[in-house]
Amino acid sequence: MTDPCLLANLLATAKNACLNPPAHSLEKPIKWAGITETPLQNTLSLPSPEISPAEFSPLQTPVLPDLKFLEPKSPFDNLQPNRNPSLIPLSELNPDRPAPQEMAYYPSRNIRPKSGTQMFEQRMAALQAGKTYTRLAVDSFIKAWKNATEKPTYQDWKYLLKQEAKAISRGQGANQLNVLIGDSLSLWFPSERLPAGSLWLNQGISGDNTTGILQRINTLNQTNPHSIYLMAGINDLRQGETDADILWNLRQIVRRLRQNHPQTRIILQSILPTRFAAIPNSRIQKLNKQLAMIAAEEQASYLELERYFSDEQGNLRRELTTDGLHLNARGYAVWEWALQQTESWIASNEIF
């Protein structure tokens, strides 16, 4: 995939010692049999987008117990298709390549799932019809999900994602496969906004934490991904987990992915900021510094997203969120922009 406006620089990260893991390891150390490549020890750093200001009503600030039960809102709930698109001017792009004046998110006028229940039923219908969910029109199988009300359980989601992974492993062929794995932030990534040129498998589950992801990543064992994008940790913070446990779990996830997919580029993405005082962004910033070192030590890449979503106070930019935690359409446009640049960088710096 190519895009004349994209730029990604590869910056070396320091080899500082990472936070020691807690004594209660979740599993025995993984043996790295057969892995001979040199550790990447790199951070994928992107130029910063400038986001036009907008007026939004103040967001409520729940306390930590309330955050545990905060339901994700659809990023499309408040879209008004007849208004101007959300414009995101870009700056500091590669001077050797022509750059556009802006990137725009055009709200879709199509009917699409607005709840996790509707999305689950749409994906189940697609699976039963032998279709790849991430390549569907957003209003596909509307009769199967429009009036859906029965909320799927966590186990239901695990089953669906496992079956989708099996289906993609059988039908991938010579196509390049990329995977998103994480929580509701990944789950709600608009499939039509994923970078073109690859098949995509979305393995996000709303409310999932690093322990849950660690326990279910074997679902990917039969797949052959080119890249795996991992983002997790915000739900652990909501649930009161310690930094040490979060970092240890994420290290184990990266190790397991590296062991099971030695030829795959594992991309650990930073935890995004919030607008909630109960989850200090100073804490998230410290965690992200540790994640960059974990990625370097575990032969993965680190995609630093935090600064593109932060305002001057370090909070999640108000114009990018539905509720102070989850992203709206503009927020996903920024993430899409980062993925496009990353995919472009990978295509031009392939090492495998």
Coordinates of C-alpha atoms in Angstrom, one line a residue:
M1 CA 0.0 0.0 0.0
T2 CA 1.3 3.5 -0.8
D3 CA 0.1 6.9 0.0
P4 CA 2.0 10.0 -1.1
C5 CA 1.3 12.0 2.1
L6 CA 2.5 9.4 4.6
L7 CA 5.6 9.5 6.7
A8 CA 6.9 7.3 9.5
N9 CA 10.4 7.6 11.1
L10 CA 12.0 4.8 13.0
L11 CA 13.5 6.0 16.2
A12 CA 15.6 3.8 18.5
T13 CA 14.4 3.5 22.1
A14 CA 16.7 3.3 25.1
K15 CA 17.5 -0.2 26.5
N16 CA 16.6 0.7 30.0
A17 CA 15.6 -2.0 32.4
C18 CA 11.8 -2.6 32.5
L19 CA 9.7 -2.7 35.6
N20 CA 10.3 -6.0 37.3
P21 CA 7.3 -8.4 36.9
P22 CA 5.3 -9.4 40.0
A23 CA 6.2 -12.6 41.7
H24 CA 3.0 -14.3 40.8
S25 CA 3.7 -15.0 37.1
L26 CA 0.6 -16.0 35.1
E27 CA 2.5 -18.7 33.3
K28 CA 5.9 -20.3 33.1
P29 CA 8.5 -18.4 31.1
I30 CA 8.1 -18.9 27.4
K31 CA 11.1 -20.5 25.6
W32 CA 12.0 -18.7 22.4
A33 CA 12.8 -21.7 20.3
G34 CA 13.7 -20.9 16.7
I35 CA 13.7 -17.1 16.9
T36 CA 16.9 -15.8 15.5
E37 CA 16.1 -12.3 14.2
T38 CA 17.7 -9.3 15.8
P39 CA 15.4 -7.4 18.2
L40 CA 13.7 -4.5 16.5
Q41 CA 14.1 -2.2 19.6
N42 CA 12.3 0.5 17.6
T43 CA 9.5 3.0 18.0
L44 CA 7.3 3.9 15.1
S45 CA 7.0 7.7 15.4
L46 CA 4.6 9.6 13.2
P47 CA 4.2 13.3 12.5
S48 CA 1.5 15.0 14.6
P49 CA -1.9 15.8 13.1
E50 CA -3.4 19.2 13.9
I51 CA -7.1 18.9 14.7
S52 CA -9.5 21.8 14.2
P53 CA -11.2 22.9 17.4
A54 CA -14.8 22.3 18.0
E55 CA -17.4 23.1 20.7
F56 CA -18.6 20.3 22.9
S57 CA -20.7 20.1 26.0
P58 CA -18.8 19.3 29.2
L59 CA -18.2 15.7 30.0
Q60 CA -19.1 14.2 33.3
T61 CA -16.3 12.8 35.4
P62 CA -17.3 9.5 37.0
V63 CA -15.4 8.1 39.9
L64 CA -13.4 4.9 39.5
P65 CA -16.2 2.4 40.6
D66 CA -18.6 4.0 38.0
L67 CA -15.9 3.6 35.3
K68 CA -16.0 -0.1 35.7
F69 CA -19.6 -0.1 34.3
L70 CA -19.2 2.6 31.7
E71 CA -20.8 1.2 28.5
P72 CA -19.0 2.1 25.2
K73 CA -21.0 4.4 23.0
S74 CA -21.1 3.9 19.3
P75 CA -18.7 6.4 17.6
F76 CA -21.6 7.1 15.1
D77 CA -24.4 8.0 17.5
N78 CA -24.2 11.7 17.1
L79 CA -23.1 12.0 13.5
Q80 CA -25.0 14.5 11.4
P81 CA -24.3 13.6 7.7
N82 CA -25.6 16.8 6.3
R83 CA -23.0 18.9 8.1
N84 CA -19.5 19.5 6.9
P85 CA -17.0 16.6 7.4
S86 CA -14.7 16.6 10.3
L87 CA -11.5 18.1 9.0
I88 CA -8.1 17.2 10.4
P89 CA -5.3 19.3 8.9
L90 CA -1.9 17.6 8.7
S91 CA 1.4 19.3 9.3
E92 CA 5.1 18.3 9.5
L93 CA 4.8 15.8 6.7
N94 CA 7.7 14.5 4.6
P95 CA 8.8 17.5 2.5
D96 CA 9.9 15.1 -0.2
R97 CA 6.4 14.0 -0.8
P98 CA 3.4 16.1 -1.7
A99 CA 1.0 16.6 1.2
P100 CA -2.7 17.3 1.3
Q101 CA -4.0 20.2 3.2
E102 CA -6.4 18.2 5.3
M103 CA -7.8 14.7 5.9
A104 CA -11.5 14.4 6.3
Y105 CA -13.9 12.0 8.0
Y106 CA -17.1 11.8 6.0
P107 CA -19.9 10.4 8.2
S108 CA -21.7 7.5 6.5
R109 CA -25.4 7.9 5.6
N110 CA -25.9 4.2 5.7
I111 CA -27.7 2.4 8.5
R112 CA -25.1 0.5 10.6
P113 CA -25.0 -1.3 14.0
K114 CA -25.1 1.2 16.9
S115 CA -24.7 -1.3 19.7
G116 CA -22.5 -4.3 20.6
T117 CA -25.6 -6.5 20.3
Q118 CA -26.3 -5.4 16.8
M119 CA -22.6 -5.7 15.8
F120 CA -22.5 -9.2 17.2
E121 CA -25.6 -10.4 15.3
Q122 CA -24.3 -8.8 12.0
R123 CA -20.9 -10.6 12.4
M124 CA -22.6 -13.9 13.2
A125 CA -24.8 -13.6 10.1
A126 CA -21.7 -12.8 8.0
L127 CA -19.9 -15.8 9.4
Q128 CA -22.8 -18.1 8.7
A129 CA -22.9 -16.7 5.1
G130 CA -19.2 -17.3 4.6
K131 CA -18.4 -13.5 4.4
T132 CA -15.5 -11.6 6.0
Y133 CA -16.9 -9.1 8.5
T134 CA -14.3 -6.4 7.8
R135 CA -15.1 -6.4 4.1
L136 CA -18.9 -6.0 4.5
A137 CA -20.9 -3.0 3.6
V138 CA -21.9 -1.4 6.9
D139 CA -25.6 -2.1 6.5
S140 CA -25.1 -5.8 5.5
F141 CA -27.5 -8.4 6.9
I142 CA -29.7 -5.7 8.4
K143 CA -32.6 -8.1 8.9
A144 CA -30.5 -10.2 11.2
W145 CA -29.5 -7.4 13.6
K146 CA -31.7 -4.3 13.3
N147 CA -34.1 -5.5 16.1
A148 CA -31.5 -7.5 18.1
T149 CA -31.9 -7.0 21.8
E150 CA -30.3 -10.1 23.5
K151 CA -26.9 -8.9 24.8
P152 CA -24.1 -11.4 24.0
T153 CA -21.9 -12.6 26.8
Y154 CA -18.1 -12.5 27.0
Q155 CA -18.1 -16.2 26.1
D156 CA -20.3 -15.5 23.1
W157 CA -17.8 -13.0 21.8
K158 CA -14.9 -15.3 22.4
Y159 CA -16.7 -18.0 20.4
L160 CA -17.5 -15.6 17.6
L161 CA -13.9 -14.3 17.4
K162 CA -12.5 -17.9 17.4
Q163 CA -14.8 -18.9 14.5
E164 CA -13.9 -15.8 12.6
A165 CA -10.2 -16.6 13.0
K166 CA -10.8 -20.1 11.8
A167 CA -12.7 -18.9 8.8
I168 CA -10.0 -16.4 7.9
S169 CA -7.3 -19.0 8.3
R170 CA -9.1 -21.2 5.7
G171 CA -9.8 -18.4 3.3
Q172 CA -6.7 -16.2 3.5
G173 CA -4.9 -17.7 0.6
A174 CA -2.1 -15.4 -0.7
N175 CA -3.8 -12.3 0.8
Q176 CA -1.9 -10.3 3.5
L177 CA -3.7 -10.4 6.9
N178 CA -3.5 -7.8 9.6
V179 CA -5.1 -8.3 13.1
L180 CA -6.5 -5.8 15.6
I181 CA -6.6 -7.2 19.1
G182 CA -7.8 -5.4 22.2
D183 CA -10.9 -4.1 23.9
S184 CA -13.9 -1.9 22.9
L185 CA -11.6 0.7 21.3
S186 CA -10.4 -1.9 18.8
L187 CA -13.9 -3.6 18.6
W188 CA -15.5 -0.3 17.3
F189 CA -12.8 0.6 14.8
P190 CA -14.9 1.2 11.6
S191 CA -14.1 -1.6 9.3
E192 CA -14.5 0.6 6.2
R193 CA -11.7 2.9 7.6
L194 CA -9.1 0.1 7.9
P195 CA -6.2 0.6 5.5
A196 CA -6.7 -1.0 2.2
G197 CA -4.5 -3.6 0.7
S198 CA -4.9 -6.3 3.4
L199 CA -7.5 -8.5 4.9
W200 CA -8.3 -7.4 8.5
L201 CA -9.4 -9.5 11.5
N202 CA -10.8 -7.6 14.4
Q203 CA -10.3 -9.4 17.7
G204 CA -11.5 -6.8 20.1
I205 CA -14.0 -7.5 22.9
S206 CA -15.7 -4.7 24.8
G207 CA -14.6 -4.6 28.4
D208 CA -11.7 -7.0 28.0
N209 CA -8.5 -6.6 30.0
T210 CA -5.0 -7.8 29.6
T211 CA -5.7 -11.1 31.5
G212 CA -8.6 -11.9 29.2
I213 CA -6.6 -11.2 26.1
L214 CA -3.7 -13.3 27.3
Q215 CA -6.1 -16.2 27.9
R216 CA -7.6 -16.0 24.4
I217 CA -4.8 -15.1 22.0
N218 CA -4.3 -18.8 21.1
T219 CA -7.4 -18.3 18.9
L220 CA -4.9 -16.8 16.4
N221 CA -2.6 -19.8 16.3
Q222 CA -4.0 -21.1 13.0
T223 CA -3.8 -17.7 11.3
N224 CA -0.9 -16.3 9.4
P225 CA -0.8 -12.6 10.1
H226 CA 1.6 -10.1 8.5
S227 CA 1.0 -7.7 11.4
I228 CA -0.8 -7.8 14.7
Y229 CA -1.8 -4.5 16.3
L230 CA -2.3 -4.8 20.1
M231 CA -3.8 -2.2 22.4
A232 CA -4.9 -3.0 25.9
G233 CA -4.7 -1.8 29.5
I234 CA -7.4 0.8 29.9
N235 CA -9.9 -1.6 31.3
D236 CA -7.3 -2.9 33.8
L237 CA -6.9 0.7 35.0
R238 CA -10.7 1.0 35.3
Q239 CA -10.8 -2.2 37.3
G240 CA -8.1 -1.1 39.8
E241 CA -5.2 -3.4 38.6
T242 CA -1.7 -2.5 39.5
D243 CA 0.8 -1.1 36.9
A244 CA 3.0 -4.1 37.5
D245 CA 0.3 -6.6 36.7
I246 CA -0.7 -4.6 33.5
L247 CA 2.9 -4.5 32.3
W248 CA 3.5 -8.2 33.1
N249 CA 0.4 -9.3 31.3
L250 CA 1.2 -7.2 28.2
R251 CA 4.8 -8.6 28.2
Q252 CA 3.4 -12.1 28.3
I253 CA 0.9 -11.3 25.4
V254 CA 3.7 -10.0 23.3
R255 CA 5.9 -13.0 24.1
R256 CA 3.1 -15.4 23.3
L257 CA 2.4 -13.7 20.0
R258 CA 6.0 -13.6 19.1
Q259 CA 6.4 -17.3 19.9
N260 CA 3.3 -18.4 17.9
H261 CA 4.0 -16.0 15.0
P262 CA 7.7 -15.6 14.6
Q263 CA 7.5 -14.1 11.2
T264 CA 4.8 -11.6 12.1
R265 CA 5.4 -7.9 13.0
I266 CA 3.9 -7.4 16.5
I267 CA 3.0 -3.8 17.0
L268 CA 2.3 -2.8 20.6
Q269 CA 0.2 0.4 20.7
S270 CA 0.3 2.9 23.5
I271 CA -2.6 3.2 26.0
L272 CA -4.8 6.2 25.0
P273 CA -5.4 9.0 27.5
T274 CA -8.8 9.7 29.1
R275 CA -10.7 12.7 30.5
F276 CA -11.2 11.0 33.9
A277 CA -9.4 12.2 37.0
A278 CA -9.9 8.7 38.4
I279 CA -7.3 7.5 35.8
P280 CA -4.5 10.0 35.9
N281 CA -3.0 10.6 32.5
S282 CA 0.4 10.9 34.3
R283 CA 0.0 7.2 35.2
I284 CA -0.8 6.3 31.6
Q285 CA 2.2 8.2 30.3
K286 CA 4.5 6.3 32.7
L287 CA 2.9 3.0 31.6
N288 CA 3.5 3.9 28.0
K289 CA 7.2 4.6 28.6
Q290 CA 7.4 1.1 30.0
L291 CA 5.5 -0.4 27.1
A292 CA 8.0 1.1 24.6
M293 CA 10.8 -0.7 26.5
I294 CA 8.8 -3.9 26.6
A295 CA 8.3 -3.8 22.9
A296 CA 12.0 -3.3 22.3
E297 CA 13.0 -6.1 24.7
E298 CA 10.4 -8.5 23.3
Q299 CA 11.2 -8.1 19.6
A300 CA 8.2 -6.0 18.8
S301 CA 7.5 -2.5 17.5
Y302 CA 5.9 0.2 19.5
L303 CA 3.4 2.6 18.0
E304 CA 3.2 5.8 20.0
L305 CA -0.4 7.1 19.7
E306 CA -0.8 8.9 23.0
R307 CA 0.4 12.3 21.8
Y308 CA -1.9 12.5 18.9
F309 CA -4.9 12.1 21.2
S310 CA -3.8 14.3 24.0
D311 CA -4.6 18.0 24.6
E312 CA -2.2 20.5 26.3
Q313 CA -3.1 19.1 29.7
G314 CA -2.5 15.5 28.6
N315 CA -6.2 14.6 28.6
L316 CA -8.0 12.9 25.8
R317 CA -8.9 15.6 23.3
R318 CA -12.6 16.5 23.8
E319 CA -13.3 16.6 20.1
L320 CA -12.2 12.9 19.7
T321 CA -14.3 11.2 22.3
T322 CA -17.9 10.2 22.9
D323 CA -17.7 10.0 26.7
G324 CA -14.1 10.8 27.8
L325 CA -12.9 7.3 27.2
H326 CA -14.2 5.9 24.0
L327 CA -13.5 7.4 20.5
N328 CA -15.9 9.1 18.2
A329 CA -15.7 9.1 14.4
R330 CA -13.1 11.9 14.5
G331 CA -11.0 9.9 17.0
Y332 CA -11.0 6.9 14.7
A333 CA -10.0 9.1 11.8
V334 CA -6.9 10.0 13.7
W335 CA -6.2 6.3 14.5
E336 CA -6.9 5.4 10.9
W337 CA -4.3 8.1 9.8
A338 CA -1.7 6.5 12.1
L339 CA -2.4 3.0 10.8
Q340 CA -2.1 4.2 7.3
Q341 CA 1.3 5.8 7.9
T342 CA 2.5 2.7 9.8
E343 CA 1.4 0.4 7.0
S344 CA 3.1 2.6 4.5
W345 CA 6.3 2.6 6.6
I346 CA 6.2 -1.2 7.0
A347 CA 5.7 -1.7 3.2
S348 CA 8.8 0.4 2.5
N349 CA 11.0 -1.1 5.3
E350 CA 10.0 -4.8 5.2
I351 CA 12.6 -6.9 7.0
F352 CA 11.0 -10.3 7.0

